[in-house]
Every structure is written in structure tokens, then in C-alpha cells.
Amino acid sequence: MPALLRSPRRPLRAAALALALLVSAALGCGEDPFAPKADLEVANTSVEIWALTGSPVNFPTVLFVAQRFTARPDAAASFDLAFDIDANGKVQVVPVSRVLTPLTSQRRVGFAQPSPDYNAITEAPRRGWVFDSILTVDVGEPFVVRAQTQYCLLELRDEVYAKYVVDSIFPAERRIRLTGRVDSNCGFRSFADGVPKF
């Protein structure tokens, strides 16, 4: 009878031992088996967008960074960035909190300019961010965005990163063109080709 009571435990012990060995092997290789994994490739994007002020009411003036599309501002403030053109003909990049108050919660948007060379920016920086302020840039000036976004609402890390450079500004038309590169994997900072590792 004692043997019958002990026998069901053997498969459980074997399974626990196998799991411990797998975790140990993964940690031995320097990988955290519980770390978030990216599954989307970093993507290039082209943005044509209109200024918040002075443009026709049905033209897109806001940007959803992770999804890479433009729209008109919505009452829920679910977008990340808006754009305007100042009196000197420069682009103003405006975080959502400076346009509308999001209904769900305050979402921080940060800007950084780690290099004057767009191609030299291979990852979003860890520090040097300025949050919830309007950034003014001219043609050829790159900038990096860190957007706390509803797109990442159910993820462990709730921000996405992107880099942009202003290609052209048309003040009379209230129109702006930008080139960008977006890492839509929540919390990943790399702008390298393919699926990011960090």
C-alpha cells in the first residue's frame, strides 16, 4: 500500500526536475525565459500630415506612432502626436497631453535628439528624454519619440519608440512630410533591421 501512495509523485518530480533543468539551461545561456519577446520587424514609414492650425478640418493632423497612421484628433485622445507649423516655418511636434487630456489616463510622450544624423540613430537612448513639451524642428533635423501608448495597454512595458526626420515643410499649405522608423514592439528600443533583440 505505501508503494501505491508514492508512485503518483514520481511523474510530478520528474516534470519538476525537467522544468528546473530547462530554466537553468536558459539562464546559463544568458537569456531570461520570462523576458518579453519581440515579434514584429522594425518598419520604415513615410508621414504626410497637416498642421493643427490653419489646415482644413477634415485633414489629418495627429499620428498614432505604433500603428503608423495619421488621423484627425479624437475626443478620447487615443493618438500620440500632433504637428503644427510655427510663425518661422518650423515644425512643432506636440505630445497628446498638450492637445487634449486623454480620457483613460495621462500618457507621457518624450522627445530626444541623440544625433544630428538620422542614419546614425540605431536605437532609442536610455536617458536624455524631455517629456510632454513641444519640440521644434526644421528640415533635416531628426528626433526620437518615446510614446506611452494605448497600443501597449495590456503589455508589461507600455511605450513604443520611433525616430523621424523632417523631409519638407510647406507653410502655405500647412503640410509636413517626414520619414520615420518605428519599433512597434512594446518596450523595445532598437531601430535595426528585422525583429529587435532589445
Short mmCIF file of N, CA and C in Angstrom, two decimals, residues 25-166:
data_model
loop_
_atom_site.label_atom_id
_atom_site.label_comp_id
_atom_site.label_asym_id
_atom_site.label_seq_id
_atom_site.Cartn_x
_atom_site.Cartn_y
_atom_site.Cartn_z
N ALA A 25 19.18 25.83 -17.90
CA ALA A 25 19.90 25.89 -19.18
C ALA A 25 19.71 27.24 -19.86
N ALA A 26 18.47 27.75 -19.81
CA ALA A 26 18.20 29.06 -20.44
C ALA A 26 18.96 30.17 -19.74
N LEU A 27 18.97 30.13 -18.41
CA LEU A 27 19.70 31.14 -17.66
C LEU A 27 21.20 31.02 -17.88
N GLY A 28 21.66 29.81 -18.03
CA GLY A 28 23.09 29.57 -18.29
C GLY A 28 23.51 30.14 -19.62
N CYS A 29 22.59 30.22 -20.56
CA CYS A 29 22.89 30.80 -21.88
C CYS A 29 22.76 32.32 -21.87
N GLY A 30 22.43 32.90 -20.72
CA GLY A 30 22.32 34.35 -20.62
C GLY A 30 20.97 34.89 -21.03
N GLU A 31 19.97 34.05 -21.23
CA GLU A 31 18.65 34.50 -21.63
C GLU A 31 17.67 34.33 -20.49
N ASP A 32 16.84 35.31 -20.29
CA ASP A 32 15.78 35.23 -19.30
C ASP A 32 14.55 34.64 -19.99
N PRO A 33 14.13 33.44 -19.57
CA PRO A 33 12.99 32.81 -20.25
C PRO A 33 11.68 33.56 -20.07
N PHE A 34 11.64 34.47 -19.10
CA PHE A 34 10.42 35.21 -18.83
C PHE A 34 10.45 36.64 -19.41
N ALA A 35 11.53 37.00 -20.07
CA ALA A 35 11.65 38.35 -20.64
C ALA A 35 10.71 38.49 -21.84
N PRO A 36 10.17 39.69 -22.07
CA PRO A 36 9.31 39.91 -23.24
C PRO A 36 10.07 39.62 -24.53
N LYS A 37 9.37 39.08 -25.50
CA LYS A 37 9.96 38.76 -26.80
C LYS A 37 9.27 39.61 -27.87
N ALA A 38 10.07 40.18 -28.74
CA ALA A 38 9.53 40.94 -29.87
C ALA A 38 9.09 39.98 -30.97
N ASP A 39 8.07 40.37 -31.71
CA ASP A 39 7.64 39.52 -32.83
C ASP A 39 7.37 40.32 -34.11
N LEU A 40 7.54 41.64 -34.05
CA LEU A 40 7.33 42.48 -35.22
C LEU A 40 8.65 43.08 -35.70
N GLU A 41 8.84 43.13 -37.00
CA GLU A 41 10.03 43.75 -37.55
C GLU A 41 9.94 45.27 -37.44
N VAL A 42 11.08 45.90 -37.24
CA VAL A 42 11.15 47.36 -37.26
C VAL A 42 10.77 47.83 -38.67
N ALA A 43 9.95 48.86 -38.75
CA ALA A 43 9.39 49.25 -40.05
C ALA A 43 9.70 50.70 -40.39
N ASN A 44 9.99 50.92 -41.67
CA ASN A 44 10.11 52.29 -42.18
C ASN A 44 8.72 52.87 -42.42
N THR A 45 8.61 54.17 -42.33
CA THR A 45 7.34 54.82 -42.57
C THR A 45 7.55 56.18 -43.21
N SER A 46 6.58 56.59 -44.01
CA SER A 46 6.54 57.94 -44.57
C SER A 46 5.27 58.60 -44.07
N VAL A 47 5.41 59.81 -43.59
CA VAL A 47 4.27 60.51 -42.99
C VAL A 47 4.02 61.81 -43.75
N GLU A 48 2.80 61.99 -44.21
CA GLU A 48 2.35 63.28 -44.72
C GLU A 48 1.23 63.73 -43.79
N ILE A 49 1.40 64.89 -43.18
CA ILE A 49 0.48 65.32 -42.15
C ILE A 49 0.31 66.83 -42.22
N TRP A 50 -0.81 67.32 -41.72
CA TRP A 50 -1.12 68.74 -41.79
C TRP A 50 -1.03 69.38 -40.41
N ALA A 51 -0.84 70.68 -40.40
CA ALA A 51 -0.70 71.43 -39.16
C ALA A 51 -2.03 71.48 -38.40
N LEU A 52 -1.92 71.50 -37.09
CA LEU A 52 -3.12 71.62 -36.24
C LEU A 52 -3.89 72.89 -36.53
N THR A 53 -3.15 73.96 -36.80
CA THR A 53 -3.80 75.25 -37.06
C THR A 53 -3.72 75.60 -38.53
N GLY A 54 -4.80 76.13 -39.06
CA GLY A 54 -4.79 76.65 -40.42
C GLY A 54 -5.02 75.64 -41.51
N SER A 55 -5.21 74.37 -41.18
CA SER A 55 -5.45 73.36 -42.22
C SER A 55 -6.93 73.01 -42.27
N PRO A 56 -7.41 72.48 -43.40
CA PRO A 56 -8.84 72.11 -43.49
C PRO A 56 -9.23 71.12 -42.39
N VAL A 57 -10.45 71.24 -41.92
CA VAL A 57 -10.89 70.49 -40.75
C VAL A 57 -10.87 68.98 -40.96
N ASN A 58 -10.97 68.52 -42.18
CA ASN A 58 -11.01 67.07 -42.43
C ASN A 58 -9.63 66.49 -42.76
N PHE A 59 -8.56 67.28 -42.66
CA PHE A 59 -7.22 66.78 -42.97
C PHE A 59 -6.58 66.19 -41.71
N PRO A 60 -5.76 65.14 -41.87
CA PRO A 60 -5.14 64.50 -40.69
C PRO A 60 -4.04 65.36 -40.07
N THR A 61 -4.12 65.54 -38.75
CA THR A 61 -3.14 66.37 -38.03
C THR A 61 -2.49 65.64 -36.86
N VAL A 62 -2.89 64.38 -36.61
CA VAL A 62 -2.31 63.62 -35.49
C VAL A 62 -1.79 62.28 -35.98
N LEU A 63 -0.87 61.72 -35.19
CA LEU A 63 -0.19 60.48 -35.57
C LEU A 63 -0.31 59.45 -34.46
N PHE A 64 -0.64 58.22 -34.85
CA PHE A 64 -0.58 57.05 -33.98
C PHE A 64 0.76 56.38 -34.28
N VAL A 65 1.71 56.48 -33.35
CA VAL A 65 3.09 56.09 -33.63
C VAL A 65 3.19 54.59 -33.92
N ALA A 66 2.73 53.73 -33.03
CA ALA A 66 2.90 52.28 -33.19
C ALA A 66 2.22 51.76 -34.44
N GLN A 67 1.03 52.29 -34.73
CA GLN A 67 0.26 51.81 -35.88
C GLN A 67 0.66 52.47 -37.19
N ARG A 68 1.43 53.57 -37.09
CA ARG A 68 1.96 54.27 -38.26
C ARG A 68 0.87 54.84 -39.16
N PHE A 69 -0.18 55.43 -38.56
CA PHE A 69 -1.17 56.09 -39.40
C PHE A 69 -1.56 57.44 -38.81
N THR A 70 -2.08 58.30 -39.71
CA THR A 70 -2.50 59.64 -39.32
C THR A 70 -4.02 59.72 -39.29
N ALA A 71 -4.52 60.73 -38.57
CA ALA A 71 -5.97 60.89 -38.44
C ALA A 71 -6.27 62.30 -37.96
N ARG A 72 -7.53 62.58 -37.73
CA ARG A 72 -7.95 63.79 -37.04
C ARG A 72 -7.97 63.50 -35.54
N PRO A 73 -7.81 64.49 -34.68
CA PRO A 73 -7.87 64.24 -33.23
C PRO A 73 -9.23 63.67 -32.84
N ASP A 74 -9.22 62.69 -31.94
CA ASP A 74 -10.46 62.09 -31.44
C ASP A 74 -10.71 62.56 -30.01
N ALA A 75 -11.94 62.52 -29.58
CA ALA A 75 -12.29 63.01 -28.25
C ALA A 75 -11.62 62.22 -27.14
N ALA A 76 -11.32 60.95 -27.39
CA ALA A 76 -10.68 60.10 -26.37
C ALA A 76 -9.18 60.36 -26.27
N ALA A 77 -8.63 61.14 -27.19
CA ALA A 77 -7.19 61.43 -27.22
C ALA A 77 -6.37 60.15 -27.25
N SER A 78 -6.72 59.26 -28.15
CA SER A 78 -6.02 57.98 -28.25
C SER A 78 -4.78 58.05 -29.14
N PHE A 79 -4.55 59.18 -29.80
CA PHE A 79 -3.36 59.38 -30.63
C PHE A 79 -2.16 59.70 -29.74
N ASP A 80 -0.97 59.80 -30.38
CA ASP A 80 0.26 60.06 -29.63
C ASP A 80 0.83 61.45 -29.87
N LEU A 81 0.84 61.88 -31.13
CA LEU A 81 1.48 63.14 -31.51
C LEU A 81 0.57 63.95 -32.41
N ALA A 82 0.72 65.27 -32.32
CA ALA A 82 0.14 66.18 -33.30
C ALA A 82 1.26 67.04 -33.85
N PHE A 83 0.98 67.75 -34.94
CA PHE A 83 2.00 68.57 -35.59
C PHE A 83 1.43 69.94 -35.91
N ASP A 84 2.31 70.93 -35.87
CA ASP A 84 1.91 72.28 -36.25
C ASP A 84 3.10 72.94 -36.94
N ILE A 85 2.87 74.10 -37.53
CA ILE A 85 3.93 74.89 -38.16
C ILE A 85 3.92 76.26 -37.50
N ASP A 86 5.07 76.68 -36.96
CA ASP A 86 5.11 77.95 -36.24
C ASP A 86 5.31 79.13 -37.19
N ALA A 87 5.39 80.32 -36.62
CA ALA A 87 5.49 81.55 -37.42
C ALA A 87 6.78 81.62 -38.23
N ASN A 88 7.82 80.86 -37.82
CA ASN A 88 9.09 80.84 -38.54
C ASN A 88 9.15 79.73 -39.59
N GLY A 89 8.05 79.02 -39.76
CA GLY A 89 8.01 77.96 -40.76
C GLY A 89 8.62 76.65 -40.30
N LYS A 90 8.83 76.50 -39.01
CA LYS A 90 9.38 75.25 -38.47
C LYS A 90 8.27 74.35 -37.95
N VAL A 91 8.59 73.07 -37.83
CA VAL A 91 7.61 72.08 -37.37
C VAL A 91 7.60 72.03 -35.85
N GLN A 92 6.42 72.03 -35.29
CA GLN A 92 6.25 71.80 -33.87
C GLN A 92 5.65 70.41 -33.69
N VAL A 93 6.36 69.56 -32.95
CA VAL A 93 5.87 68.21 -32.65
C VAL A 93 5.24 68.28 -31.26
N VAL A 94 3.96 67.96 -31.19
CA VAL A 94 3.17 68.23 -29.99
C VAL A 94 2.69 66.93 -29.36
N PRO A 95 3.05 66.64 -28.10
CA PRO A 95 2.55 65.43 -27.45
C PRO A 95 1.05 65.53 -27.17
N VAL A 96 0.41 64.37 -27.08
CA VAL A 96 -1.04 64.32 -26.90
C VAL A 96 -1.51 65.15 -25.73
N SER A 97 -0.76 65.16 -24.64
CA SER A 97 -1.20 65.88 -23.43
C SER A 97 -1.26 67.39 -23.63
N ARG A 98 -0.59 67.90 -24.68
CA ARG A 98 -0.63 69.35 -24.96
C ARG A 98 -1.75 69.71 -25.94
N VAL A 99 -2.48 68.67 -26.42
CA VAL A 99 -3.60 68.91 -27.33
C VAL A 99 -4.92 68.66 -26.61
N LEU A 100 -5.04 67.47 -26.02
CA LEU A 100 -6.24 67.06 -25.29
C LEU A 100 -5.81 66.27 -24.06
N THR A 101 -6.70 66.16 -23.10
CA THR A 101 -6.43 65.30 -21.94
C THR A 101 -7.03 63.93 -22.23
N PRO A 102 -6.19 62.86 -22.27
CA PRO A 102 -6.72 61.52 -22.52
C PRO A 102 -7.78 61.14 -21.49
N LEU A 103 -8.83 60.45 -21.93
CA LEU A 103 -9.91 60.06 -21.02
C LEU A 103 -9.48 58.99 -20.03
N THR A 104 -8.61 58.07 -20.48
CA THR A 104 -8.25 56.94 -19.62
C THR A 104 -7.23 57.32 -18.57
N SER A 105 -6.12 57.88 -18.97
CA SER A 105 -5.07 58.27 -18.02
C SER A 105 -4.09 59.20 -18.73
N GLN A 106 -3.24 59.83 -17.95
CA GLN A 106 -2.21 60.69 -18.53
C GLN A 106 -1.16 59.81 -19.20
N ARG A 107 -0.87 60.07 -20.47
CA ARG A 107 0.13 59.29 -21.19
C ARG A 107 1.30 60.19 -21.55
N ARG A 108 2.49 59.82 -21.06
CA ARG A 108 3.67 60.66 -21.29
C ARG A 108 4.27 60.38 -22.66
N VAL A 109 4.70 61.44 -23.31
CA VAL A 109 5.43 61.34 -24.57
C VAL A 109 6.72 62.12 -24.41
N GLY A 110 7.83 61.46 -24.74
CA GLY A 110 9.13 62.10 -24.60
C GLY A 110 9.82 62.26 -25.94
N PHE A 111 10.70 63.26 -26.01
CA PHE A 111 11.50 63.51 -27.21
C PHE A 111 12.98 63.52 -26.84
N ALA A 112 13.81 63.03 -27.76
CA ALA A 112 15.26 63.09 -27.60
C ALA A 112 15.86 63.36 -28.97
N GLN A 113 17.04 63.99 -28.97
CA GLN A 113 17.78 64.24 -30.21
C GLN A 113 19.23 63.81 -30.00
N PRO A 114 19.47 62.48 -30.04
CA PRO A 114 20.80 61.97 -29.71
C PRO A 114 21.87 62.22 -30.77
N SER A 115 21.46 62.54 -32.00
CA SER A 115 22.44 62.77 -33.07
C SER A 115 21.81 63.64 -34.15
N PRO A 116 22.60 64.49 -34.80
CA PRO A 116 22.07 65.26 -35.93
C PRO A 116 21.98 64.42 -37.21
N ASP A 117 22.49 63.20 -37.17
CA ASP A 117 22.49 62.30 -38.33
C ASP A 117 21.42 61.23 -38.12
N TYR A 118 20.37 61.28 -38.92
CA TYR A 118 19.25 60.33 -38.79
C TYR A 118 19.73 58.88 -38.87
N ASN A 119 20.60 58.58 -39.83
CA ASN A 119 21.06 57.20 -40.02
C ASN A 119 21.94 56.70 -38.88
N ALA A 120 22.54 57.61 -38.14
CA ALA A 120 23.40 57.21 -37.02
C ALA A 120 22.60 56.82 -35.78
N ILE A 121 21.31 57.11 -35.78
CA ILE A 121 20.47 56.76 -34.63
C ILE A 121 19.99 55.32 -34.81
N THR A 122 20.67 54.39 -34.18
CA THR A 122 20.36 52.96 -34.36
C THR A 122 19.50 52.40 -33.23
N GLU A 123 19.32 53.18 -32.17
CA GLU A 123 18.45 52.76 -31.07
C GLU A 123 17.99 54.00 -30.30
N ALA A 124 16.89 53.85 -29.61
CA ALA A 124 16.41 54.94 -28.76
C ALA A 124 17.29 55.03 -27.53
N PRO A 125 17.64 56.22 -27.10
CA PRO A 125 18.53 56.34 -25.93
C PRO A 125 17.83 55.93 -24.64
N ARG A 126 18.63 55.59 -23.64
CA ARG A 126 18.09 55.23 -22.32
C ARG A 126 17.80 56.48 -21.49
N ARG A 127 18.50 57.55 -21.75
CA ARG A 127 18.31 58.78 -20.96
C ARG A 127 18.35 59.99 -21.88
N GLY A 128 18.09 61.16 -21.29
CA GLY A 128 18.10 62.39 -22.08
C GLY A 128 16.75 62.78 -22.65
N TRP A 129 15.68 62.19 -22.13
CA TRP A 129 14.34 62.47 -22.64
C TRP A 129 13.77 63.75 -22.02
N VAL A 130 13.04 64.48 -22.83
CA VAL A 130 12.25 65.61 -22.35
C VAL A 130 10.79 65.25 -22.58
N PHE A 131 10.01 65.21 -21.49
CA PHE A 131 8.64 64.72 -21.57
C PHE A 131 7.62 65.84 -21.62
N ASP A 132 6.60 65.61 -22.46
CA ASP A 132 5.39 66.43 -22.50
C ASP A 132 5.66 67.91 -22.78
N SER A 133 6.70 68.16 -23.57
CA SER A 133 6.99 69.51 -24.05
C SER A 133 6.91 69.52 -25.57
N ILE A 134 6.67 70.67 -26.14
CA ILE A 134 6.61 70.80 -27.59
C ILE A 134 8.03 70.87 -28.14
N LEU A 135 8.33 70.05 -29.13
CA LEU A 135 9.64 70.02 -29.77
C LEU A 135 9.55 70.77 -31.10
N THR A 136 10.48 71.70 -31.34
CA THR A 136 10.52 72.44 -32.60
C THR A 136 11.71 71.96 -33.43
N VAL A 137 11.44 71.55 -34.67
CA VAL A 137 12.49 71.03 -35.55
C VAL A 137 12.33 71.63 -36.95
N ASP A 138 13.44 71.64 -37.68
CA ASP A 138 13.46 72.15 -39.04
C ASP A 138 13.74 71.00 -40.00
N VAL A 139 13.74 71.29 -41.28
CA VAL A 139 14.04 70.28 -42.30
C VAL A 139 15.41 69.67 -42.04
N GLY A 140 15.49 68.34 -42.10
CA GLY A 140 16.75 67.63 -41.90
C GLY A 140 17.09 67.33 -40.46
N GLU A 141 16.29 67.79 -39.51
CA GLU A 141 16.56 67.56 -38.09
C GLU A 141 15.83 66.31 -37.60
N PRO A 142 16.59 65.28 -37.18
CA PRO A 142 15.94 64.06 -36.68
C PRO A 142 15.58 64.17 -35.20
N PHE A 143 14.63 63.36 -34.79
CA PHE A 143 14.27 63.28 -33.37
C PHE A 143 13.72 61.89 -33.08
N VAL A 144 13.80 61.51 -31.82
CA VAL A 144 13.32 60.20 -31.38
C VAL A 144 12.15 60.41 -30.44
N VAL A 145 11.15 59.55 -30.57
CA VAL A 145 9.93 59.63 -29.77
C VAL A 145 9.82 58.42 -28.87
N ARG A 146 9.43 58.66 -27.64
CA ARG A 146 9.09 57.60 -26.68
C ARG A 146 7.65 57.85 -26.26
N ALA A 147 6.72 57.04 -26.76
CA ALA A 147 5.30 57.28 -26.56
C ALA A 147 4.68 56.22 -25.66
N GLN A 148 4.17 56.66 -24.53
CA GLN A 148 3.38 55.78 -23.67
C GLN A 148 2.01 55.71 -24.33
N THR A 149 1.64 54.53 -24.81
CA THR A 149 0.53 54.45 -25.75
C THR A 149 -0.51 53.41 -25.36
N GLN A 150 -1.75 53.65 -25.76
CA GLN A 150 -2.82 52.68 -25.54
C GLN A 150 -2.58 51.39 -26.31
N TYR A 151 -1.79 51.45 -27.36
CA TYR A 151 -1.44 50.26 -28.14
C TYR A 151 -0.78 49.20 -27.24
N CYS A 152 -0.08 49.64 -26.19
CA CYS A 152 0.62 48.72 -25.28
C CYS A 152 -0.11 48.55 -23.95
N LEU A 153 -1.39 48.83 -23.93
CA LEU A 153 -2.15 48.86 -22.68
C LEU A 153 -2.06 47.56 -21.90
N LEU A 154 -2.02 46.42 -22.56
CA LEU A 154 -2.02 45.12 -21.88
C LEU A 154 -0.63 44.48 -21.82
N GLU A 155 0.40 45.24 -22.16
CA GLU A 155 1.77 44.72 -22.15
C GLU A 155 2.50 45.09 -20.86
N LEU A 156 3.62 44.38 -20.59
CA LEU A 156 4.42 44.68 -19.41
C LEU A 156 5.06 46.06 -19.51
N ARG A 157 5.48 46.43 -20.73
CA ARG A 157 6.07 47.74 -20.96
C ARG A 157 5.14 48.52 -21.88
N ASP A 158 4.82 49.74 -21.49
CA ASP A 158 3.71 50.43 -22.14
C ASP A 158 4.13 51.54 -23.11
N GLU A 159 5.38 51.50 -23.61
CA GLU A 159 5.80 52.54 -24.54
C GLU A 159 6.36 51.94 -25.83
N VAL A 160 6.27 52.73 -26.89
CA VAL A 160 6.91 52.38 -28.16
C VAL A 160 7.89 53.50 -28.52
N TYR A 161 8.87 53.14 -29.36
CA TYR A 161 9.91 54.09 -29.77
C TYR A 161 9.92 54.22 -31.29
N ALA A 162 10.23 55.43 -31.74
CA ALA A 162 10.33 55.70 -33.17
C ALA A 162 11.30 56.84 -33.38
N LYS A 163 11.87 56.89 -34.57
CA LYS A 163 12.69 58.04 -34.94
C LYS A 163 12.13 58.63 -36.23
N TYR A 164 12.25 59.95 -36.35
CA TYR A 164 11.74 60.66 -37.52
C TYR A 164 12.73 61.74 -37.94
N VAL A 165 12.62 62.13 -39.20
CA VAL A 165 13.34 63.30 -39.69
C VAL A 165 12.40 64.07 -40.60
N VAL A 166 12.44 65.39 -40.50
CA VAL A 166 11.58 66.24 -41.33
C VAL A 166 12.17 66.30 -42.73
#
